[in-house]
CSV table of C-alpha atoms and ligand atoms in Angstrom, one decimal:
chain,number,residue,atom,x,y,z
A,434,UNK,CA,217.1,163.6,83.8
A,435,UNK,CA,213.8,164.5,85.8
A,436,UNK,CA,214.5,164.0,90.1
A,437,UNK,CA,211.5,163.2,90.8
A,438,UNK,CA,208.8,160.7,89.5
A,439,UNK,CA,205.4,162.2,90.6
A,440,UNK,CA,204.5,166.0,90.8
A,441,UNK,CA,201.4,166.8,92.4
A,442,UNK,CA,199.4,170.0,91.9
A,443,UNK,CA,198.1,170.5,95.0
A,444,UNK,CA,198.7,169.4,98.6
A,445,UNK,CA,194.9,169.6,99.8
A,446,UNK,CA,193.5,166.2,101.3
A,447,UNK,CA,193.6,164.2,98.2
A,448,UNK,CA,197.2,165.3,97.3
A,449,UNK,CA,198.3,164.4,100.5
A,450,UNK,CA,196.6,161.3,100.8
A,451,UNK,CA,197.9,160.0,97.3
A,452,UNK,CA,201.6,161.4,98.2
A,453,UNK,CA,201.9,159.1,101.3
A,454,UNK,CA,200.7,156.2,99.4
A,455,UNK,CA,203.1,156.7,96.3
A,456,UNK,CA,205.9,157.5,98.6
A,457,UNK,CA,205.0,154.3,100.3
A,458,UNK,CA,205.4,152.5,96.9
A,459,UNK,CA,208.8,154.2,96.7
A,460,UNK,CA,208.2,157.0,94.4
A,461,UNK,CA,210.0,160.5,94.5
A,462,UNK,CA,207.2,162.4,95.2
A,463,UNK,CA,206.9,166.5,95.3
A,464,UNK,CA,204.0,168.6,95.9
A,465,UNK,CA,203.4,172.1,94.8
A,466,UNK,CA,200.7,174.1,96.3
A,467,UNK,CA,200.1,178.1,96.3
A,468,UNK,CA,198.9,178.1,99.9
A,469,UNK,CA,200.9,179.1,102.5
A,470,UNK,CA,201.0,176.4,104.4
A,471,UNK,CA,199.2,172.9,102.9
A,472,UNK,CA,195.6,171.8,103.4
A,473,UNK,CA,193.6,173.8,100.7
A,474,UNK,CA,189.7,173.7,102.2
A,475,UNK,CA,191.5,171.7,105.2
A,476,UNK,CA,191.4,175.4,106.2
A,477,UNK,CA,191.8,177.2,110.1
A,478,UNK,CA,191.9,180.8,110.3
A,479,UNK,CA,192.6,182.3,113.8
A,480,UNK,CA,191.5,185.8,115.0
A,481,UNK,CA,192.9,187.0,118.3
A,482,UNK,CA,192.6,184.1,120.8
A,483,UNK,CA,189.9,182.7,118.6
A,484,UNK,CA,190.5,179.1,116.4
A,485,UNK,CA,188.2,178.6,113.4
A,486,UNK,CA,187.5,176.4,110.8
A,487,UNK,CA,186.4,177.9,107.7
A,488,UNK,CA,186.5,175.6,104.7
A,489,UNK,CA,185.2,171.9,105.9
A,490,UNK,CA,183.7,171.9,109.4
A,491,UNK,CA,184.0,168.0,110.2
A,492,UNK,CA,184.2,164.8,108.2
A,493,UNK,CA,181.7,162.0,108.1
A,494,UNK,CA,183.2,158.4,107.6
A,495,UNK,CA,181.1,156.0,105.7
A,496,UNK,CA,182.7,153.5,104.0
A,497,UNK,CA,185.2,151.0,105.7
A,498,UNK,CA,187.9,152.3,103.1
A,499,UNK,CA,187.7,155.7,104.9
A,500,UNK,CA,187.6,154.7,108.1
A,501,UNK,CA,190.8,152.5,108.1
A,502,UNK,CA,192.8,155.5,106.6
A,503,UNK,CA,190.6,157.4,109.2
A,504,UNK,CA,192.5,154.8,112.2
A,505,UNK,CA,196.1,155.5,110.1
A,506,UNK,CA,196.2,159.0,110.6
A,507,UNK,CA,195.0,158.6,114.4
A,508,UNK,CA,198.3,156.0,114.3
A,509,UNK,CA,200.4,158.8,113.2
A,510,UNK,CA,199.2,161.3,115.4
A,511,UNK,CA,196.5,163.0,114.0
A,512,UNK,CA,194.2,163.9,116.7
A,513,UNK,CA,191.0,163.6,115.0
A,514,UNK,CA,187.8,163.5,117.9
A,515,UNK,CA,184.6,163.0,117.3
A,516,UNK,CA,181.8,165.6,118.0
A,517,UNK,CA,178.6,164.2,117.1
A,518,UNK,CA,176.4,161.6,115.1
A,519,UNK,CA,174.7,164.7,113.2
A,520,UNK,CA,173.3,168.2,113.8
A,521,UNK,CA,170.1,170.5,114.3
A,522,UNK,CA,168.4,170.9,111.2
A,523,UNK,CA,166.6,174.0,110.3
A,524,UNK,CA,164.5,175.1,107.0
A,525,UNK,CA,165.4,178.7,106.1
A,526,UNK,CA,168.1,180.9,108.8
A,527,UNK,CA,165.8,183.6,108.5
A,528,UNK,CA,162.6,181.9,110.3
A,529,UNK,CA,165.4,182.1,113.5
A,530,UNK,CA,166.1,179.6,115.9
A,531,UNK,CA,162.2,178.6,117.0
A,532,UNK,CA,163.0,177.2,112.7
A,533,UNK,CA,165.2,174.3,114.3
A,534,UNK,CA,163.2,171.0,113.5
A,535,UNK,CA,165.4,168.0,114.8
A,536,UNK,CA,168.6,167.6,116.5
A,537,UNK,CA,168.6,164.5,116.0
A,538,UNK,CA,171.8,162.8,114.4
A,539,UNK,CA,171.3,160.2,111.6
A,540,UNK,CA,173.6,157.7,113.8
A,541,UNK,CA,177.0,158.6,111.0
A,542,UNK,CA,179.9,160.0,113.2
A,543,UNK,CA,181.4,163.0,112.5
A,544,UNK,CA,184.8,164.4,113.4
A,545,UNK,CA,186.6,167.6,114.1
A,546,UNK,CA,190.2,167.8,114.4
A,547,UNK,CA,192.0,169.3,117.6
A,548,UNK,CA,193.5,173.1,117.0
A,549,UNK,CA,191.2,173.1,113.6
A,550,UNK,CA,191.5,171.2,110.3
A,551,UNK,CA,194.2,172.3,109.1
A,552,UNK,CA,196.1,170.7,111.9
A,553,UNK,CA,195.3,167.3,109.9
A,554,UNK,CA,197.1,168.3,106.6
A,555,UNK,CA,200.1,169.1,108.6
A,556,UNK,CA,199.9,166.0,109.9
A,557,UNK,CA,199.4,164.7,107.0
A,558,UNK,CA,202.3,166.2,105.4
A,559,UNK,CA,205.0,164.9,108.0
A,560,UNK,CA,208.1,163.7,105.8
A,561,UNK,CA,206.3,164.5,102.4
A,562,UNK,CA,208.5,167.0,99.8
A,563,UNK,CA,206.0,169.4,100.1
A,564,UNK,CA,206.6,173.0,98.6
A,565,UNK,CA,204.1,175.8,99.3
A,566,UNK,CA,203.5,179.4,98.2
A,567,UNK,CA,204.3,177.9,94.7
A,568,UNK,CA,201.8,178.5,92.4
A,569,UNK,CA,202.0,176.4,89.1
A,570,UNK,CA,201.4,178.5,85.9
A,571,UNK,CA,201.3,175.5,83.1
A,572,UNK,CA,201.7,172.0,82.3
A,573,UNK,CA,203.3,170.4,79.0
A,574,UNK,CA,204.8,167.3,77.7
A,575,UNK,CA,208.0,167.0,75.9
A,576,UNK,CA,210.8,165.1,75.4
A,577,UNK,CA,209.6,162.1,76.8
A,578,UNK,CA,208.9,163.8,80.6
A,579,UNK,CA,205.8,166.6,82.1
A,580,UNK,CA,207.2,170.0,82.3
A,581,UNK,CA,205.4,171.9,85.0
A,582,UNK,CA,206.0,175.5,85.4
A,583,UNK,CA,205.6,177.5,89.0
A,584,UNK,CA,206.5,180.6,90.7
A,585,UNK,CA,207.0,181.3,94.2
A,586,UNK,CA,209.1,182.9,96.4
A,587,UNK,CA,212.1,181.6,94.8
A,588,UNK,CA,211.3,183.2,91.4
A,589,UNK,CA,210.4,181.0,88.6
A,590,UNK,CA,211.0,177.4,88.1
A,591,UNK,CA,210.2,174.2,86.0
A,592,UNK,CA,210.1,170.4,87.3
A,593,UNK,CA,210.1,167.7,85.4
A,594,UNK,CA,208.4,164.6,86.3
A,595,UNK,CA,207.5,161.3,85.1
A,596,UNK,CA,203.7,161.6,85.8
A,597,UNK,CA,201.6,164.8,87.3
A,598,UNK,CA,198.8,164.2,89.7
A,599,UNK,CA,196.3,167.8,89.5
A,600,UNK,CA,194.1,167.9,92.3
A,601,UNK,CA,193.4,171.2,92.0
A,602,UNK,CA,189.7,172.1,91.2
A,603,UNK,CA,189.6,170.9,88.0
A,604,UNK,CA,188.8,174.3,86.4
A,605,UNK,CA,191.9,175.6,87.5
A,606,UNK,CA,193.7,172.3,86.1
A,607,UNK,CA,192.5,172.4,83.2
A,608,UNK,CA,193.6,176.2,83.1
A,609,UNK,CA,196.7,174.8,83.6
A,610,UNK,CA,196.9,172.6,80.7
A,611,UNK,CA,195.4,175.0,78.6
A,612,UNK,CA,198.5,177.6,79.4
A,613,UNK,CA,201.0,174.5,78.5
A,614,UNK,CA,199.3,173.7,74.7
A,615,UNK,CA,198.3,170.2,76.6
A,616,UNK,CA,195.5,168.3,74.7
A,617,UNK,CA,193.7,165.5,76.3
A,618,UNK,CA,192.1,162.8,75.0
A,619,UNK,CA,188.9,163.8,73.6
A,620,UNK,CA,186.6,161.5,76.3
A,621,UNK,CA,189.1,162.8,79.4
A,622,UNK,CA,188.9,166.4,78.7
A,623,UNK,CA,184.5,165.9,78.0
A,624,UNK,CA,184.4,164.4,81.1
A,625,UNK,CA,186.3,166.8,83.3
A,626,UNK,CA,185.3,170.3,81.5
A,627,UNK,CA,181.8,169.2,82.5
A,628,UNK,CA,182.6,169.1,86.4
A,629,UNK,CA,181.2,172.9,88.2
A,630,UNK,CA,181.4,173.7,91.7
A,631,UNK,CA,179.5,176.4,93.6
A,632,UNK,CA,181.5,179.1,95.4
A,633,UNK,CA,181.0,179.5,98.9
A,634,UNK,CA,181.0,182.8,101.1
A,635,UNK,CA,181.6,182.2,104.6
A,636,UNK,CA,181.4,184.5,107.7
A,637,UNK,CA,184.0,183.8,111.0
A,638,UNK,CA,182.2,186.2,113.9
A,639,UNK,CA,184.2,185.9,117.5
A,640,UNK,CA,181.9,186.9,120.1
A,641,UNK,CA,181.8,187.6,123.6
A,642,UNK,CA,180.2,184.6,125.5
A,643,UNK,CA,178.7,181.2,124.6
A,644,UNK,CA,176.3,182.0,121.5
A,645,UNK,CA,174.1,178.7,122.9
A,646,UNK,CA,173.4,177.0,119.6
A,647,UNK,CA,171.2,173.9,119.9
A,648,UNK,CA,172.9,170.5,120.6
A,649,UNK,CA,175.8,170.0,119.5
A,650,UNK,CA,176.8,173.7,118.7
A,651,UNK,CA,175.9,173.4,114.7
A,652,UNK,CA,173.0,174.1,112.8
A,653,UNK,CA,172.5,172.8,109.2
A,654,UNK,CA,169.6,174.6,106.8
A,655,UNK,CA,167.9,173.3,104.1
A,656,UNK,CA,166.7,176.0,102.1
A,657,UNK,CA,167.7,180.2,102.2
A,658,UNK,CA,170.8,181.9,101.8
A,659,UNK,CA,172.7,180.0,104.5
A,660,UNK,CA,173.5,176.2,104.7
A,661,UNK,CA,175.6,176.1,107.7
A,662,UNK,CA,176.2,177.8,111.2
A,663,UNK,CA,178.7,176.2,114.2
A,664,UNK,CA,180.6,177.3,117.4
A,665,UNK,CA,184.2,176.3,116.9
A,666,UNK,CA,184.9,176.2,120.7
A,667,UNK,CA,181.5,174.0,121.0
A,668,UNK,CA,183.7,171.7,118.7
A,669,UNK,CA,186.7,171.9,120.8
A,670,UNK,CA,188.8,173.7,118.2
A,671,UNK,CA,188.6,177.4,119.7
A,672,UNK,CA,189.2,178.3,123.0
A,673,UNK,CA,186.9,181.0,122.8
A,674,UNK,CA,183.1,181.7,121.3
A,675,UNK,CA,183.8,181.7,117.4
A,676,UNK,CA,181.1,181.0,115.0
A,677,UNK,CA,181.5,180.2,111.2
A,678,UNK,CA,178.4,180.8,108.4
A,679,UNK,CA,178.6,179.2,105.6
A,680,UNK,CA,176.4,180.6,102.6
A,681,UNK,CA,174.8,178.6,100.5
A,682,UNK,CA,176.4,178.1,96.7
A,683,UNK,CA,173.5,180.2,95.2
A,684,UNK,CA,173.7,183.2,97.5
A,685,UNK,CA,177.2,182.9,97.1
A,686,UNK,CA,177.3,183.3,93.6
A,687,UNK,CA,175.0,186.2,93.3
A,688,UNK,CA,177.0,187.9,96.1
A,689,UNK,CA,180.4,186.7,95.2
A,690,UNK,CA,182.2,190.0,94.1
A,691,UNK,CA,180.3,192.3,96.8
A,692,UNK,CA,182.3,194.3,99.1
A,693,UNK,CA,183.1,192.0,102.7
A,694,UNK,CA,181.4,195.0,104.6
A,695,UNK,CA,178.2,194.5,102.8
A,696,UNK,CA,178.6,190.4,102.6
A,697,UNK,CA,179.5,190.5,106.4
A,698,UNK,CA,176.6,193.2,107.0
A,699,UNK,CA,174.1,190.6,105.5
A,700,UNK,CA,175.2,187.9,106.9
A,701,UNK,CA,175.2,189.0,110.6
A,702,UNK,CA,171.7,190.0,110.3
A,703,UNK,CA,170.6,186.3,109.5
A,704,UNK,CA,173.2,185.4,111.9
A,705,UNK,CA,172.2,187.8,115.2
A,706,UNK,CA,169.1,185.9,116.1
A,707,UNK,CA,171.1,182.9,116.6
A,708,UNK,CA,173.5,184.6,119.1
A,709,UNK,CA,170.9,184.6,121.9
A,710,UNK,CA,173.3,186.2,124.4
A,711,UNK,CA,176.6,186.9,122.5
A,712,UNK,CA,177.7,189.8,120.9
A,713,UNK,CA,180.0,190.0,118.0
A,714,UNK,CA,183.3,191.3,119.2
A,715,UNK,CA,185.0,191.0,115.6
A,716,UNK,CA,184.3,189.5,112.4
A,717,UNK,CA,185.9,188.8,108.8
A,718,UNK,CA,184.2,187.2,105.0
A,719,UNK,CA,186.2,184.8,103.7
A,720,UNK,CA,185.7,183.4,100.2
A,721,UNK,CA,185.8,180.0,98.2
A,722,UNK,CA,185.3,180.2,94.8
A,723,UNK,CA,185.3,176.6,94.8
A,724,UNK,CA,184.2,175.1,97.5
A,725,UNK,CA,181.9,172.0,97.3
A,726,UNK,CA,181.3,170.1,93.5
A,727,UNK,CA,177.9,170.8,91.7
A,728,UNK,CA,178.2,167.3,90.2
A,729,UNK,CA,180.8,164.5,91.2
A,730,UNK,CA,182.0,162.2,88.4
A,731,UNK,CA,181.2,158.5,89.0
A,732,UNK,CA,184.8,157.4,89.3
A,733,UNK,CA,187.1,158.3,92.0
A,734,UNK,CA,189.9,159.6,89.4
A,735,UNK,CA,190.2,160.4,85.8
A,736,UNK,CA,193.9,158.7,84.7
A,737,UNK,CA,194.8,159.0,81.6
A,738,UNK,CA,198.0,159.6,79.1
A,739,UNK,CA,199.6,162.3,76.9
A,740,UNK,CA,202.1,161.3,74.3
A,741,UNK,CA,202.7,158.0,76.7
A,742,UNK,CA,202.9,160.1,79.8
A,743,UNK,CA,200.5,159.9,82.4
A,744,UNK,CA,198.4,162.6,83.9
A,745,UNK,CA,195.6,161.7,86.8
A,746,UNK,CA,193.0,164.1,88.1
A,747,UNK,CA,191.7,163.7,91.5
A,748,UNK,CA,190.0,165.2,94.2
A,749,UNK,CA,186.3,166.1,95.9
A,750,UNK,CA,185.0,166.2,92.5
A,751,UNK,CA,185.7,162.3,91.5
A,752,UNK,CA,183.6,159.7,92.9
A,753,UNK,CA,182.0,161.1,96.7
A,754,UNK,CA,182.0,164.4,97.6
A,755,UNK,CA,183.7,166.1,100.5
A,756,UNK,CA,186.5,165.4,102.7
A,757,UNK,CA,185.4,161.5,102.8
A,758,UNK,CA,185.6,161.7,98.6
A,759,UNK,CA,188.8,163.5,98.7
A,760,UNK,CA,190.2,161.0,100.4
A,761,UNK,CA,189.6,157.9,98.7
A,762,UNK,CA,190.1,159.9,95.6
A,763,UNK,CA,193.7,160.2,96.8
A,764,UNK,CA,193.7,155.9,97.2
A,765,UNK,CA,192.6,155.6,93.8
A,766,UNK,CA,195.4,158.2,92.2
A,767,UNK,CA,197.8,156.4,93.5
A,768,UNK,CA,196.7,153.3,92.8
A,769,UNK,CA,196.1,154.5,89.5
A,770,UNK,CA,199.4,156.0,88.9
A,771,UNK,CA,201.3,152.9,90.5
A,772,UNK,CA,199.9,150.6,88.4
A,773,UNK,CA,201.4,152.4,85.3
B,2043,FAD,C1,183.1,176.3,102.9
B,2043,FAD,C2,183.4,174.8,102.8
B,2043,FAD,C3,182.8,174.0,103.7
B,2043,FAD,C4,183.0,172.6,103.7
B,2043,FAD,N1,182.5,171.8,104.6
B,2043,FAD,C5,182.7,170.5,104.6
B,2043,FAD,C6,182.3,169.7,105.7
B,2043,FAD,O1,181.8,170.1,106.7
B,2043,FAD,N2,182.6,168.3,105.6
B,2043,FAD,C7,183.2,167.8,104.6
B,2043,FAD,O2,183.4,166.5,104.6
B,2043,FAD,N3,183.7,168.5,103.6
B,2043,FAD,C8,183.5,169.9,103.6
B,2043,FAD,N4,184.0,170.7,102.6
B,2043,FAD,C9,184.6,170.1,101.4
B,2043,FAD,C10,186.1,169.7,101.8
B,2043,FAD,O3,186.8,170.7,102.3
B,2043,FAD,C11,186.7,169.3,100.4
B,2043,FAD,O4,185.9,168.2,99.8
B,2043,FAD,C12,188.1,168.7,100.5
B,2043,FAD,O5,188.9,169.4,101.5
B,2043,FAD,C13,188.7,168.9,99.2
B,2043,FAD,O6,190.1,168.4,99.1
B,2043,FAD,P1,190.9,168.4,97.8
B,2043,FAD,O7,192.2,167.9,98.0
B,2043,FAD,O8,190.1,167.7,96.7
B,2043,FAD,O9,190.9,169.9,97.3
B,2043,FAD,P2,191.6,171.2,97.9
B,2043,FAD,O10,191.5,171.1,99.4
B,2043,FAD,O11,190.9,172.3,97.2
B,2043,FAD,O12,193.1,171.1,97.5
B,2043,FAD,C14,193.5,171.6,96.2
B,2043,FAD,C15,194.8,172.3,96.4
B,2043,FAD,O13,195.3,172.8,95.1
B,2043,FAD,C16,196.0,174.0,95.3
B,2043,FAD,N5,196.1,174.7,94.1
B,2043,FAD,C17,195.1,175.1,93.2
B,2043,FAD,N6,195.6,175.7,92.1
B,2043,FAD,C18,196.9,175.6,92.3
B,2043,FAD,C19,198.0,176.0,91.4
B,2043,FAD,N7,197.8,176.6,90.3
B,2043,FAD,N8,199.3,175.8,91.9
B,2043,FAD,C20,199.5,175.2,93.1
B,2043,FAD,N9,198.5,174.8,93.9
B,2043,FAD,C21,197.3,175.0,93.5
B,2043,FAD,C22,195.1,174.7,96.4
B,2043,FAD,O14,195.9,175.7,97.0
B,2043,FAD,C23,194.7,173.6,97.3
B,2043,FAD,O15,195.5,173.5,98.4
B,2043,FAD,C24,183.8,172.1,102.7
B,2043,FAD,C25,184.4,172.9,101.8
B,2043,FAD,C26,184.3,174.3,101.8
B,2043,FAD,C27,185.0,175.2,100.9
């Protein structure tokens, strides 16, 4: 007899958000997640006395659904602030910052989260069976219950579960099924081996003073080998100068495998002319192999059933992208999942 009636792959946003709203619904709810702590690309890194953010940077809220869950989560403590209705925008890093054409905002909040954003899955995951540093190996039906396989520090283990919730990338879910024999249905498994995402190489620099990035302390690029540039203490998450570069999914790709010195080398060089003053008093590369979805499905989760079992994909990949997408992807899981 299984213990539990949900298992979900992954406690990133969507996991969590679908977790609380199962739980709510009274199911037995556990969540496995290879991470150390949860979150996924809810990610804060610190280096010495420096705080920052390096998978999402801040969350836009769009739709009404998003920003009543948005007021929940301040209800249960989150402390979610916002830092700005948009961003200096900028063609191409390498034309410097005389290459900034508006900071202007486009009027859409956006928000950071106090001590970084990984500070919001913790929150998040308050009273949730959550078990991390578990990585789960394979995935399989039989005798009338899903068998799903992990290790982690506790050596190797299978739980057994009435329905599975992935919200892992969906390569690596599928990966998953693949290792456990698992066929989909034919128009499930179409629709979700056709979902890519583009890797993402990011660079965290501390430096020694305020860097004085235009209004409000982020940069956002069109074009070139960098999207994204920010100050984490300009958003109130780092108590000293730290900037985070993101790269953008092409450069990433080409550059993926290259050693960090010659990433971080690269990077700094498109990055220095931003610094004005500052110096860079340490720096690290950190990597996303999948960081943002090439191509979104249309609905905000794939739900579907193996020999009368049922199985739901969710995540940034199913309906909007991003932390906003990830989120109401969560809703619909669960709503999915609850109606049977
Ligand atoms: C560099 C970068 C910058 C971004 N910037 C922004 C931004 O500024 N604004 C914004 O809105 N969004 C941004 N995003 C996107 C945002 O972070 C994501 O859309 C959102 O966090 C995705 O949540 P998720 O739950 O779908 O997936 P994830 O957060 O990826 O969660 C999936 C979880 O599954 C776990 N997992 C995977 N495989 C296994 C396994 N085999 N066993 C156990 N666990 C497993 C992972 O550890 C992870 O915790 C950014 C992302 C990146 C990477």
């Amino acid at each position: 007899m299984a213990d539990i009636d949900v298992v979900i792959v992954g406690a990133g946003l969507a996991g969590l958000v679908a977790a609380r709203e199962l739980t709510a619904a009274g199911a037995r709810v556990r969540l496995l997640d290879k991470g150390v702590g949860p979150g996924g690309r809810l990610a804060t890194h610190r280096i010495d006395d420096a705080t920052l953010d390096h998978g999402a940077q801040f969350f836009t809220v769009r739709s009404d659904e998003f920003d009543d869950l948005v007021e929940h989560w301040r209800a249960d403590g989150a402390s979610v602030e916002r830092w700005s209705t948009g961003f200096a925008q900028a063609t191409d890093v390498r034309a410097g910052p005389p290459g900034v054409t508006s900071t202007a905002g486009d009027g859409h909040p956006r928000y950071v989260v106090t001590g970084g954003m990984e500070t919001l899955a913790k929150t998040l995951a308050r009273g949730l069976d959550v078990v991390v540093d578990t990585c789960v190996t394979a995935i399989w039906a039989r005798d009338g219950r899903w068998r799903v396989a992990a290790t982690g520090v506790q050596g190797m283990r299978t739980y057994d579960a009435a329905a599975v919730l992935c919200t892992a990338p969906v390569p690596q879910a599928l990966a998953l099924l693949d290792r456990g024999a698992t066929v989909l249905p034919p128009d499930a498994e179409a629709s979700l081996r056709a979902l890519a995402y583009d890797p993402c190489l990011a660079l965290l620099a501390v430096v020694d003073r305020d860097p004085e990035l235009p209004t409000p302390g982020g940069v956002q690029f069109a074009e070139g080998p960098v999207r994204w540039l920010a100050d984490n203490a300009r958003k109130g998450v780092s108590a000293v100068p730290a900037v985070t570069l993101h790269a953008a999914g092409d450069w990433s790709a080409t550059w993926y495998e290259a050693a960090d010195r010659v990433v971080g080398v690269t990077l700094y060089a498109w990055l220095a002319p931003w610094l004005g003053p500052a110096s860079v008093r340490t720096w690290q590369v950190k990597r996303w192999r999948y960081s943002q979805p090439r191509n979104p499905a249309d609905e905000h989760v794939v739900r579907t059933d193996v020999d009368e079992l049922p199985i739901a994909f969710a995540g940034d990949a199913f309906g909007h992208a991003r932390v906003e997408g990830a989120a109401r992807s969560g809703l619909a899981a669960a709503a999915a999942l609850v109606r049977g």
